[in-house]
Amino acid sequence: MNNIDNQLLARLQNLASLEISPEKLESTKENLNEIVHFVENINALDLSEIPASFNAIHSTLPMREDKVENKPEIASNILKNAPKSEENFFIVPKIIE
């Protein structure tokens, strides 16, 4: 197992152009060590049966029938919340002269 020590933390600070205050060095090392150990646990999993990549071309989506529905109540419900409307259109302030 890899552990984050003071030397590695100093190198990481330099590479990331960060400055960690001295009072936060220990807690930062502990947090980074937890992350490293978590990743090492993932590395221990047997993933030989799982493909290394995913291609969306090979996936399928559930299909539904494409049918037109006329529901004028939807437009009227939306327009009743508009500050101004006229003949099923939003009325907005003119912005271009």
Coordinates of C-alpha atoms in Angstrom, one line a residue:
M1 CA 0.0 0.0 0.0
N2 CA 1.1 3.5 -0.8
N3 CA 1.0 6.1 1.9
I4 CA 1.1 9.8 1.6
D5 CA 4.1 11.1 3.6
N6 CA 5.4 14.6 4.1
Q7 CA 7.7 14.4 1.2
L8 CA 5.0 13.3 -1.3
L9 CA 2.6 15.9 0.1
A10 CA 5.2 18.6 -0.5
R11 CA 5.7 17.3 -4.1
L12 CA 1.9 17.3 -4.7
Q13 CA 1.6 20.9 -3.3
N14 CA 4.3 21.9 -5.8
L15 CA 2.8 20.2 -8.8
A16 CA -0.7 21.5 -8.0
S17 CA 0.6 25.0 -7.1
L18 CA -1.1 24.8 -3.8
E19 CA -0.1 25.9 -0.4
I20 CA -1.5 23.9 2.5
S21 CA -1.3 25.6 5.9
P22 CA 0.8 23.8 8.5
E23 CA -2.2 23.1 10.8
K24 CA -4.0 21.3 7.9
L25 CA -1.1 19.1 6.7
E26 CA -1.9 16.2 8.9
S27 CA -5.6 16.1 8.1
T28 CA -4.8 16.5 4.4
K29 CA -2.4 13.6 4.6
E30 CA -5.1 11.4 6.3
N31 CA -7.7 12.4 3.7
L32 CA -5.4 11.6 0.8
N33 CA -4.5 8.3 2.4
E34 CA -8.2 7.4 2.7
I35 CA -8.6 8.1 -1.0
V36 CA -5.6 6.0 -2.0
H37 CA -6.7 3.1 0.1
F38 CA -10.2 3.3 -1.4
V39 CA -8.8 3.2 -4.9
E40 CA -6.6 0.2 -3.9
N41 CA -9.7 -1.6 -2.8
I42 CA -11.3 -1.0 -6.2
N43 CA -8.1 -2.3 -7.9
A44 CA -8.5 -5.5 -5.9
L45 CA -11.8 -6.3 -7.6
D46 CA -11.9 -8.9 -10.4
L47 CA -13.1 -7.0 -13.4
S48 CA -11.9 -9.5 -16.0
E49 CA -15.5 -10.2 -17.2
I50 CA -16.4 -6.5 -17.6
P51 CA -15.5 -4.9 -21.0
A52 CA -12.9 -2.2 -20.8
S53 CA -15.0 0.3 -22.8
F54 CA -18.6 1.1 -23.5
N55 CA -20.0 2.0 -26.9
A56 CA -23.4 3.7 -27.2
I57 CA -23.8 2.3 -30.7
H58 CA -24.3 -1.2 -29.2
S59 CA -27.0 -0.1 -26.7
T60 CA -30.6 0.1 -27.5
L61 CA -33.2 2.4 -26.2
P62 CA -36.8 1.5 -25.6
M63 CA -38.9 2.6 -28.5
R64 CA -42.3 4.1 -28.4
E65 CA -44.8 4.9 -31.1
D66 CA -44.3 8.3 -32.6
K67 CA -47.8 9.8 -32.6
V68 CA -49.1 13.3 -32.8
E69 CA -51.3 14.5 -29.9
N70 CA -53.2 17.7 -30.0
K71 CA -53.5 19.1 -26.4
P72 CA -54.4 22.8 -26.5
E73 CA -54.9 22.9 -22.8
I74 CA -51.1 22.6 -22.3
A75 CA -50.5 25.9 -24.1
S76 CA -53.3 27.7 -22.3
N77 CA -51.9 26.4 -18.9
I78 CA -48.5 27.8 -19.8
L79 CA -49.7 31.1 -21.1
K80 CA -51.9 31.8 -18.0
N81 CA -48.6 32.1 -16.1
A82 CA -47.1 34.7 -18.5
P83 CA -47.2 38.3 -17.6
K84 CA -48.6 39.2 -21.0
S85 CA -50.0 37.0 -23.8
E86 CA -52.2 37.4 -26.9
E87 CA -53.6 34.8 -29.3
N88 CA -51.6 31.9 -27.8
F89 CA -48.3 33.9 -28.0
F90 CA -46.1 35.4 -25.3
I91 CA -45.8 39.2 -25.4
V92 CA -42.3 40.3 -24.6
P93 CA -40.7 43.7 -24.6
K94 CA -39.1 44.8 -27.9
I95 CA -35.3 44.6 -27.6
I96 CA -34.2 45.5 -31.1
E97 CA -35.1 48.8 -32.7

